[in-house]
Short mmCIF file of C-alpha atoms and ligand atoms in Angstrom, two decimals:
data_model
loop_
_atom_site.label_atom_id
_atom_site.label_comp_id
_atom_site.label_asym_id
_atom_site.label_seq_id
_atom_site.Cartn_x
_atom_site.Cartn_y
_atom_site.Cartn_z
CA MET A 1 6.15 -29.02 -8.74
CA PRO A 2 9.64 -28.55 -10.19
CA THR A 3 12.27 -27.06 -7.88
CA GLN A 4 15.60 -25.74 -9.11
CA THR A 5 18.50 -23.78 -7.71
CA VAL A 6 19.44 -20.67 -9.62
CA MET A 7 22.92 -19.32 -8.82
CA LEU A 8 23.10 -15.54 -8.90
CA VAL A 9 25.22 -13.88 -11.58
CA LYS A 10 26.06 -11.22 -8.97
CA GLN A 11 26.11 -12.34 -5.36
CA ILE A 12 24.72 -9.82 -2.90
CA PRO A 13 25.54 -8.97 0.72
CA GLN A 14 23.30 -10.60 3.31
CA TYR A 15 21.73 -7.29 4.38
CA LEU A 16 20.23 -6.93 0.88
CA GLY A 17 18.60 -10.38 1.09
CA SER A 18 15.30 -8.94 2.32
CA GLU A 19 15.25 -6.46 -0.58
CA LEU A 20 15.72 -9.35 -3.03
CA ALA A 21 13.09 -11.43 -1.23
CA LYS A 22 10.54 -8.58 -1.63
CA ARG A 23 10.89 -8.88 -5.41
CA VAL A 24 11.34 -12.57 -6.24
CA TYR A 25 7.62 -13.28 -6.81
CA TYR A 26 7.53 -10.51 -9.41
CA VAL A 27 10.39 -12.07 -11.39
CA SER A 28 8.26 -14.66 -13.16
CA PRO A 29 4.57 -15.61 -12.81
CA GLY A 30 5.29 -19.34 -12.35
CA ILE A 31 7.16 -18.94 -9.03
CA GLU A 32 5.22 -20.65 -6.23
CA GLU A 33 7.85 -20.68 -3.48
CA PHE A 34 11.44 -19.66 -3.02
CA ARG A 35 14.31 -19.73 -0.54
CA LEU A 36 17.44 -17.61 -0.60
CA ILE A 37 20.70 -19.56 -0.44
CA SER A 38 23.53 -17.96 1.54
CA GLU A 39 27.20 -18.77 1.81
CA GLY A 40 29.90 -16.94 3.74
CA GLY A 41 27.65 -13.98 4.59
CA ARG A 42 26.43 -13.45 1.01
CA VAL A 43 23.31 -14.48 -0.86
CA VAL A 44 24.58 -16.67 -3.69
CA GLY A 45 21.49 -18.28 -5.15
CA VAL A 46 17.73 -18.79 -4.97
CA GLU A 47 15.97 -22.14 -4.74
CA VAL A 48 12.79 -21.72 -6.74
CA THR A 49 9.70 -23.92 -6.97
CA THR A 50 7.58 -23.24 -10.04
CA SER A 51 4.12 -24.38 -11.10
CA THR A 52 5.46 -25.57 -14.46
CA ALA A 53 8.99 -26.10 -15.78
CA VAL A 54 10.69 -22.72 -16.15
CA ASN A 55 14.00 -22.28 -17.96
CA GLY A 56 16.79 -21.79 -15.37
CA ASP A 57 18.81 -19.46 -17.61
CA GLU A 58 15.77 -17.24 -18.05
CA LEU A 59 15.20 -17.13 -14.28
CA SER A 60 18.86 -16.31 -13.75
CA ARG A 61 18.69 -13.48 -16.30
CA LYS A 62 15.54 -12.02 -14.75
CA LEU A 63 16.93 -12.25 -11.21
CA ASP A 64 20.03 -10.47 -12.46
CA VAL A 65 17.89 -7.66 -13.88
CA ILE A 66 16.28 -6.88 -10.52
CA ILE A 67 19.52 -7.38 -8.60
CA THR A 68 21.34 -4.94 -10.88
CA LYS A 69 18.57 -2.36 -11.12
CA ASP A 70 16.85 -2.48 -7.77
CA VAL A 71 18.82 -4.36 -5.16
CA LEU A 72 22.53 -3.57 -5.53
CA PRO A 73 22.10 0.22 -5.73
CA GLN A 74 20.75 0.14 -2.17
CA GLU A 75 22.98 0.86 0.77
CA GLN A 76 22.77 -0.50 4.28
CA LEU A 77 20.77 1.85 6.43
CA GLU A 78 19.95 1.44 10.09
CA THR A 79 16.25 1.35 10.97
CA GLU A 80 15.64 4.69 12.61
CA ILE A 81 12.90 4.68 15.23
CA LEU A 82 11.37 8.09 15.90
CA TRP A 83 8.76 7.13 18.46
CA LYS A 84 7.85 4.08 20.50
CA SER A 85 4.51 3.50 22.18
CA PRO A 86 4.69 2.98 25.97
CA HIS A 87 2.57 -0.20 25.65
CA ALA A 88 4.25 -3.58 25.48
CA ALA A 89 3.42 -5.90 22.57
CA GLN A 90 0.92 -8.56 23.67
CA GLY A 91 -1.67 -10.73 22.04
CA ASP A 92 -2.29 -14.20 20.76
CA ASP A 93 -1.26 -15.71 17.45
CA GLY A 94 -4.57 -17.35 16.56
CA VAL A 95 -6.55 -14.16 15.91
CA PHE A 96 -6.98 -14.55 12.17
CA ALA A 97 -8.55 -18.01 12.68
CA LYS A 98 -10.85 -16.60 15.40
CA LEU A 99 -12.05 -13.84 13.09
CA THR A 100 -12.80 -16.25 10.26
CA ASP A 101 -14.41 -18.78 12.62
CA ALA A 102 -16.68 -16.00 13.91
CA ASP A 103 -17.41 -15.18 10.24
CA ILE A 104 -16.64 -11.50 10.68
CA VAL A 105 -13.79 -11.96 8.19
CA ALA A 106 -14.33 -14.18 5.14
CA GLU A 107 -12.04 -14.85 2.20
CA MET A 108 -13.53 -13.86 -1.15
CA GLY A 109 -10.50 -14.49 -3.36
CA GLU A 110 -6.75 -14.01 -3.34
CA GLY A 111 -5.97 -11.07 -1.05
CA LEU A 112 -9.69 -10.20 -0.96
CA TYR A 113 -11.76 -10.33 2.23
CA ALA A 114 -15.27 -9.56 3.31
CA VAL A 115 -15.34 -7.95 6.76
CA GLY A 116 -18.34 -7.38 8.97
CA GLY A 117 -19.63 -7.23 12.55
CA LEU A 118 -17.10 -6.23 15.18
CA PHE A 119 -14.28 -6.13 12.65
CA SER A 120 -15.91 -3.46 10.52
CA GLN A 121 -16.94 -1.58 13.67
CA VAL A 122 -13.27 -1.31 14.62
CA MET A 123 -12.25 -0.45 11.06
CA PHE A 124 -14.79 2.32 10.69
CA GLY A 125 -14.35 3.43 14.31
CA LEU A 126 -10.69 4.03 13.51
CA ASP A 127 -11.67 5.74 10.29
CA ARG A 128 -14.12 7.99 12.11
CA ARG A 129 -11.37 9.11 14.50
CA LEU A 130 -8.95 9.78 11.63
CA HIS A 131 -11.60 11.65 9.68
CA GLU A 132 -12.47 13.76 12.73
CA LEU A 133 -8.81 14.50 13.27
CA ALA A 134 -8.40 15.68 9.67
CA VAL A 135 -11.48 17.88 9.80
CA GLN A 136 -11.15 19.28 13.32
CA LYS A 137 -7.40 19.76 13.56
CA PHE A 138 -6.53 20.53 9.93
CA ASP A 139 -9.82 21.93 8.68
CA ALA A 140 -9.72 19.34 5.91
CA ASP A 141 -12.31 19.28 3.15
CA SER A 142 -13.87 15.84 2.93
CA PHE A 143 -14.41 14.32 -0.52
CA HIS A 144 -15.73 11.06 -1.86
CA TYR A 145 -14.07 10.23 -5.19
CA PRO A 146 -14.93 7.65 -7.85
CA THR A 147 -12.98 4.43 -7.46
CA LEU A 148 -11.57 4.46 -11.00
CA ILE A 149 -8.61 6.75 -11.52
CA SER A 150 -7.53 7.99 -14.92
CA THR A 151 -4.41 6.37 -16.33
CA GLU A 152 -3.23 9.82 -17.32
CA THR A 153 -3.33 10.96 -13.69
CA LEU A 154 -1.22 8.02 -12.56
CA GLN A 155 1.19 8.62 -15.41
CA ARG A 156 1.45 12.30 -14.58
CA ALA A 157 2.13 11.41 -10.96
CA GLY A 158 4.96 9.10 -12.03
CA TYR A 159 3.25 5.99 -10.62
CA MET A 160 3.56 3.91 -13.79
CA SER A 161 7.34 3.98 -13.91
CA ALA A 162 7.84 3.66 -10.16
CA PHE A 163 5.45 0.80 -9.23
CA PRO A 164 4.45 -1.24 -12.32
CA GLN A 165 4.41 -4.40 -10.21
CA PHE A 166 1.40 -3.20 -8.16
CA LEU A 167 -0.71 -1.66 -10.89
CA MET A 168 -4.16 -3.07 -11.65
CA THR A 169 -5.87 -1.70 -14.72
CA ALA A 170 -9.50 -1.54 -15.85
CA SER A 171 -10.67 -2.66 -19.27
CA ARG A 172 -14.01 -2.97 -21.05
CA PHE A 173 -15.30 -4.54 -24.25
CA HIS A 174 -14.65 -2.83 -27.58
CA SER A 175 -17.73 -0.68 -28.25
CA ASP A 176 -18.81 -2.59 -31.30
CA VAL A 177 -21.88 -4.70 -31.93
CA ASP A 178 -19.74 -7.38 -33.64
CA THR A 179 -17.61 -7.63 -30.49
CA TYR A 180 -20.65 -8.22 -28.29
CA ASP A 181 -21.99 -10.81 -30.76
CA SER A 182 -18.72 -12.65 -31.04
CA PHE A 183 -18.21 -12.49 -27.27
CA THR A 184 -21.64 -13.75 -26.25
CA SER A 185 -21.79 -16.46 -28.89
CA GLY A 186 -18.34 -17.74 -27.89
CA ILE A 187 -19.02 -17.95 -24.12
CA ALA A 188 -20.49 -21.46 -24.19
CA SER A 189 -17.62 -22.96 -26.17
CA THR A 190 -14.64 -21.26 -24.53
CA ASP A 191 -12.61 -23.09 -21.95
CA ASP A 192 -10.72 -19.93 -20.98
CA ILE A 193 -13.13 -17.13 -20.13
CA GLY A 194 -10.27 -14.81 -19.14
CA LYS A 195 -8.63 -15.13 -22.55
CA HIS A 196 -12.02 -14.77 -24.24
CA ILE A 197 -12.61 -11.48 -22.38
CA GLU A 198 -9.10 -10.25 -23.17
CA ASP A 199 -9.57 -10.96 -26.88
CA HIS A 200 -12.64 -8.71 -26.94
CA SER A 201 -11.60 -5.90 -24.62
CA GLU A 202 -9.21 -3.00 -24.36
CA HIS A 203 -7.67 -0.62 -21.87
CA ILE A 204 -10.00 2.37 -21.56
CA GLY A 205 -7.78 4.92 -19.90
CA TYR A 206 -8.69 4.02 -16.32
CA CYS A 207 -7.00 2.03 -13.60
CA LEU A 208 -7.88 0.80 -10.13
CA PRO A 209 -6.34 3.27 -7.68
CA PRO A 210 -3.23 2.17 -5.74
CA ALA A 211 -3.82 4.99 -3.20
CA VAL A 212 -6.50 7.65 -2.82
CA CYS A 213 -4.30 10.76 -2.89
CA TYR A 214 -3.95 10.70 -6.70
CA HIS A 215 -7.61 11.65 -7.05
CA VAL A 216 -6.90 14.69 -4.89
CA TYR A 217 -3.97 15.90 -7.03
CA GLN A 218 -6.12 15.52 -10.14
CA HIS A 219 -9.00 17.34 -8.45
CA LEU A 220 -6.80 20.31 -7.54
CA SER A 221 -4.78 20.36 -10.76
CA GLY A 222 -4.25 23.81 -12.22
CA SER A 223 -5.46 25.57 -9.07
CA SER A 224 -3.89 28.13 -6.73
CA LEU A 225 -4.33 27.88 -2.98
CA ASP A 226 -6.20 30.79 -1.46
CA LYS A 227 -4.51 30.33 1.92
CA GLN A 228 -1.13 29.25 3.18
CA SER A 229 -2.11 25.60 3.39
CA ILE A 230 -5.11 23.38 2.83
CA ALA A 231 -5.98 19.77 3.55
CA VAL A 232 -8.28 17.31 1.79
CA THR A 233 -9.32 13.98 3.22
CA THR A 234 -10.89 11.01 1.47
CA ARG A 235 -11.46 7.32 1.93
CA GLY A 236 -11.66 4.75 -0.82
CA LYS A 237 -10.91 1.32 -2.11
CA THR A 238 -7.32 0.81 -3.23
CA PHE A 239 -5.74 -2.01 -5.17
CA ARG A 240 -2.17 -3.27 -5.25
CA PHE A 241 -1.22 -6.54 -6.84
CA GLU A 242 0.87 -8.09 -4.08
CA ALA A 243 1.52 -11.41 -5.91
CA ARG A 244 2.28 -14.25 -3.51
CA TYR A 245 3.26 -11.77 -0.80
CA ARG A 246 -0.41 -11.43 0.15
CA ARG A 247 -1.04 -12.61 3.69
CA SER A 248 -4.26 -12.72 5.74
CA LEU A 249 -5.41 -9.15 6.44
CA GLU A 250 -1.82 -7.95 6.62
CA ARG A 251 -1.20 -7.71 2.89
CA LEU A 252 -4.18 -7.47 0.56
CA TRP A 253 -4.83 -6.88 -3.14
CA GLU A 254 -7.81 -4.70 -2.38
CA PHE A 255 -8.06 -2.65 0.78
CA THR A 256 -9.59 0.51 2.18
CA MET A 257 -7.46 3.58 2.64
CA ARG A 258 -8.08 6.84 4.52
CA GLU A 259 -5.79 9.61 3.37
CA VAL A 260 -5.25 13.20 4.37
CA VAL A 261 -3.44 15.26 1.75
CA PHE A 262 -1.77 18.57 2.58
CA PHE A 263 -0.95 21.39 0.15
CA GLY A 264 0.98 24.56 0.91
CA ASP A 265 4.46 25.98 1.15
CA ARG A 266 7.30 23.69 2.21
CA LYS A 267 7.28 24.81 5.82
CA SER A 268 3.55 24.34 6.36
CA VAL A 269 3.30 20.86 4.85
CA VAL A 270 6.31 19.67 6.87
CA GLU A 271 4.69 21.12 9.99
CA GLN A 272 1.37 19.49 9.15
CA ARG A 273 2.97 16.11 8.77
CA ARG A 274 4.70 16.58 12.12
CA SER A 275 1.44 17.54 13.75
CA MET A 276 -0.40 14.59 12.16
CA VAL A 277 2.33 12.20 13.37
CA SER A 278 1.96 13.49 16.89
CA ALA A 279 -1.86 13.20 16.87
CA VAL A 280 -1.76 9.64 15.48
CA CYS A 281 0.88 8.53 18.01
CA ASP A 282 -1.45 9.89 20.73
CA LEU A 283 -4.30 7.81 19.26
CA VAL A 284 -2.15 4.65 19.25
CA ASP A 285 -1.25 5.31 22.88
CA GLU A 286 -4.88 6.02 23.83
CA LEU A 287 -5.97 2.70 22.29
CA GLY A 288 -3.33 0.88 24.36
CA LEU A 289 -1.49 -0.37 21.28
CA ALA A 290 2.18 -1.27 21.04
CA GLY A 291 3.82 0.29 18.00
CA ARG A 292 6.60 2.48 16.68
CA LEU A 293 7.24 5.13 14.09
CA GLU A 294 10.10 4.41 11.70
CA VAL A 295 11.84 6.11 8.81
CA ALA A 296 10.90 4.06 5.73
CA ASN A 297 11.06 3.90 1.96
CA ASP A 298 8.70 2.80 -0.80
CA PRO A 299 9.24 -0.50 -2.68
CA PHE A 300 10.07 1.08 -6.03
CA PHE A 301 10.71 -1.25 -8.91
CA PHE A 302 12.50 -1.61 -12.21
CA ASN A 303 14.36 1.64 -12.37
CA GLU A 304 17.97 2.30 -11.41
CA GLN A 305 17.42 6.00 -10.87
CA ILE A 306 14.50 5.32 -8.60
CA ALA A 307 16.42 2.71 -6.61
CA GLY A 308 18.82 5.55 -5.75
CA TYR A 309 15.80 7.63 -4.73
CA MET A 310 15.03 5.08 -1.99
CA GLN A 311 18.20 6.17 -0.21
CA VAL A 312 17.21 9.79 -0.61
CA GLN A 313 13.79 8.96 0.83
CA ARG A 314 15.38 7.45 3.92
CA VAL A 315 18.18 9.90 4.42
CA MET A 316 15.87 12.89 4.01
CA GLU A 317 13.15 11.19 6.07
CA LEU A 318 10.50 11.72 3.41
CA LYS A 319 8.50 8.70 4.58
CA TYR A 320 7.61 7.57 8.09
CA GLU A 321 5.67 4.42 8.84
CA LEU A 322 3.56 3.59 11.86
CA CYS A 323 4.42 -0.07 12.50
CA LEU A 324 2.12 -2.15 14.69
CA PRO A 325 2.91 -5.68 15.93
CA VAL A 326 0.52 -8.34 14.60
CA GLU A 327 1.19 -12.08 14.78
CA ALA A 328 4.24 -14.30 15.17
CA GLY A 329 6.64 -11.44 15.92
CA ARG A 330 5.74 -9.62 12.71
CA SER A 331 4.82 -5.94 12.47
CA VAL A 332 2.93 -4.20 9.67
CA ALA A 333 2.72 -0.58 8.61
CA ALA A 334 -0.76 0.64 9.53
CA GLY A 335 -0.06 4.11 8.24
CA SER A 336 2.49 6.22 6.43
CA PHE A 337 3.35 9.94 6.59
CA ASN A 338 4.95 11.21 3.41
CA VAL A 339 6.32 14.53 2.21
CA HIS A 340 6.84 14.90 -1.54
CA GLY A 341 8.52 18.30 -1.96
CA ASP A 342 6.97 20.03 -4.99
CA LYS A 343 6.83 16.82 -7.09
CA PHE A 344 3.02 16.62 -7.30
CA GLY A 345 2.51 20.39 -7.18
CA SER A 346 4.70 20.62 -10.26
CA ALA A 347 3.20 17.59 -12.06
CA PHE A 348 -0.35 18.89 -11.52
CA GLY A 349 0.29 22.64 -11.86
CA ILE A 350 -0.80 23.54 -8.31
CA SER A 351 0.53 26.78 -6.81
CA ASP A 352 0.64 27.99 -3.25
CA ALA A 353 -0.79 31.28 -1.99
CA ASP A 354 2.44 33.10 -2.99
CA GLY A 355 2.26 31.79 -6.56
CA ARG A 356 5.08 29.27 -6.09
CA THR A 357 4.70 25.58 -6.92
CA ALA A 358 2.85 24.00 -3.99
CA HIS A 359 4.49 21.40 -1.78
CA THR A 360 2.45 18.36 -0.74
CA ALA A 361 2.34 15.69 1.93
CA CYS A 362 0.01 12.73 2.30
CA VAL A 363 -0.81 10.57 5.28
CA GLY A 364 -2.44 7.22 4.49
CA PHE A 365 -3.90 4.45 6.66
CA GLY A 366 -4.76 0.92 5.58
CA LEU A 367 -7.95 0.43 7.60
CA GLU A 368 -8.09 -3.39 7.37
CA ARG A 369 -4.49 -3.59 8.56
CA PHE A 370 -4.96 -1.10 11.34
CA ALA A 371 -8.07 -2.93 12.59
CA TYR A 372 -6.33 -6.29 12.28
CA ALA A 373 -3.45 -5.05 14.45
CA VAL A 374 -6.01 -3.96 17.06
CA PHE A 375 -7.49 -7.49 17.12
CA CYS A 376 -4.03 -9.10 17.18
CA GLN A 377 -3.06 -7.02 20.20
CA HIS A 378 -6.30 -6.85 22.17
CA GLY A 379 -7.98 -10.10 21.09
CA ALA A 380 -11.40 -10.76 19.63
CA ASP A 381 -13.31 -10.51 22.94
CA PRO A 382 -14.51 -6.93 23.42
CA GLY A 383 -15.12 -7.61 27.13
CA ALA A 384 -11.34 -7.61 27.65
CA TRP A 385 -10.67 -4.47 25.63
CA PRO A 386 -9.40 -1.18 27.08
CA ASP A 387 -12.14 1.43 27.60
CA ALA A 388 -10.90 3.67 24.79
CA LEU A 389 -11.31 0.83 22.31
CA LYS A 390 -14.79 -0.02 23.63
CA ALA A 391 -15.69 3.64 23.18
CA LEU A 392 -14.36 3.60 19.62
CA VAL A 393 -16.86 0.94 18.59
CA SER A 394 -19.80 1.96 20.76
CA SER A 395 -20.04 5.45 19.27
CA HIS A 396 -21.71 4.26 16.08
CA GLY A 397 -23.60 1.40 14.46
CA ASN A 398 -22.27 -1.78 12.94
CA GLY A 399 -20.18 -0.04 10.32
CA SER A 400 -22.11 -1.35 7.37
CA ALA A 401 -25.11 0.93 7.29
CA GLY A 402 -23.78 4.07 8.89
CA GLU A 403 -20.22 4.19 7.63
CA PRO A 404 -18.85 7.63 8.31
CA MET A 405 -17.46 9.75 5.51
P1 AMP B 1 1.83 3.44 1.34
O1 AMP B 1 1.23 4.41 0.37
O2 AMP B 1 2.53 2.31 0.65
O3 AMP B 1 2.65 4.09 2.39
O4 AMP B 1 0.59 2.75 2.04
C1 AMP B 1 -0.23 3.44 2.96
C2 AMP B 1 -0.85 2.44 3.90
O5 AMP B 1 -1.71 1.56 3.16
C3 AMP B 1 0.14 1.51 4.56
O6 AMP B 1 0.72 2.11 5.69
C4 AMP B 1 -0.75 0.34 4.92
O7 AMP B 1 -1.45 0.57 6.11
C5 AMP B 1 -1.73 0.30 3.78
N1 AMP B 1 -1.33 -0.74 2.80
C6 AMP B 1 -0.41 -0.64 1.82
N2 AMP B 1 -0.34 -1.78 1.12
C7 AMP B 1 -1.24 -2.63 1.67
C8 AMP B 1 -1.66 -3.96 1.38
N3 AMP B 1 -1.15 -4.66 0.37
N4 AMP B 1 -2.62 -4.51 2.16
C9 AMP B 1 -3.19 -3.82 3.17
N5 AMP B 1 -2.84 -2.55 3.49
C10 AMP B 1 -1.89 -1.96 2.75
ZN1 ZN B 2 -0.83 9.15 -0.69
#
């Protein structure tokens, strides 16, 4: 595979290297591998390996676009840790292999995994606890939404312009008998079924959801709260195209998310996030997990204004992440706790009990990731698990038949 070194039009300080690295695979579809090149404390170039020959000037131009729009506007911010679990990080690095060898985790495609047995028991045991927490502590209404989300809802929520790199859309065939005829008769002779489908299909106004809170904003759009604050909880499949950044169960294209969404006046949603943070930190402690809560930001893309918003997110502490150690010294965010001001209340015409635009907060957990961190830290042998974890899986069936709401 061809490898070339692309020198950056604008060199960047070393501390922004990780921000550049998070975006390189989205620069061009042919990039298979890359390495940042540093000199004198600055990142000066990128060594890129591509599947086919890619024009170096084009790569340089595209890298410059993301550096100018998304990377350089960011300032250096210290990682702020708000809470640290009392448990020390432990575990072995071969857990992913053990889970696949035991066939309770099986790869189904890029960033796609089947999970079963003990793995799904942990996943849905965690989900059951989170669901109980939402219902018992916050009196949340529990809903099950369709997987497809309307494109209009995502557009209204501002998702399209903030995260185009993640978006996965749904299409279907043109509703036309000639289309079906031409499609079916061409199947045998085509050597590119993907292109053949694309030639006969269209976007139909629906996408695959990148989170499950957007369904909730749509559901409540145009309504007024009849009390100071309300909460809605839901669980569903979510999809984010993570390009080559996908990794084992840490970073998936399709995963399962439990969210709790809060609506109310500013003070109540901020208080509810605080209370949710405290309850989840207690759960992490109870399960004997190492972890920490950090101030974080979202990986916005392609928009100078939004790149500036990342700083705002961090400085105003709009997003916290629960980071749990997994393998090889890495940690992953198993959950995030976000306040949005009145952004979604305004976009979806939701008012609080006093008739003002409602404020919102959402708390989301990636269940595969959370469960994976549990296995990384406590191993795949339930005999050696702490009692609280044993209790988490013994309180229900195997997770496939009796999945809790
Ligand atoms: P976010 O809305 O980005 O804060 O994501 C909420 C949670 O979803 C994260 O804290 C993760 O636990 C989970 N998550 C996000 N992206 C992925 C992914 N690509 N693979 C697995 N879990 C993810
Ligand atoms: Zn959300």
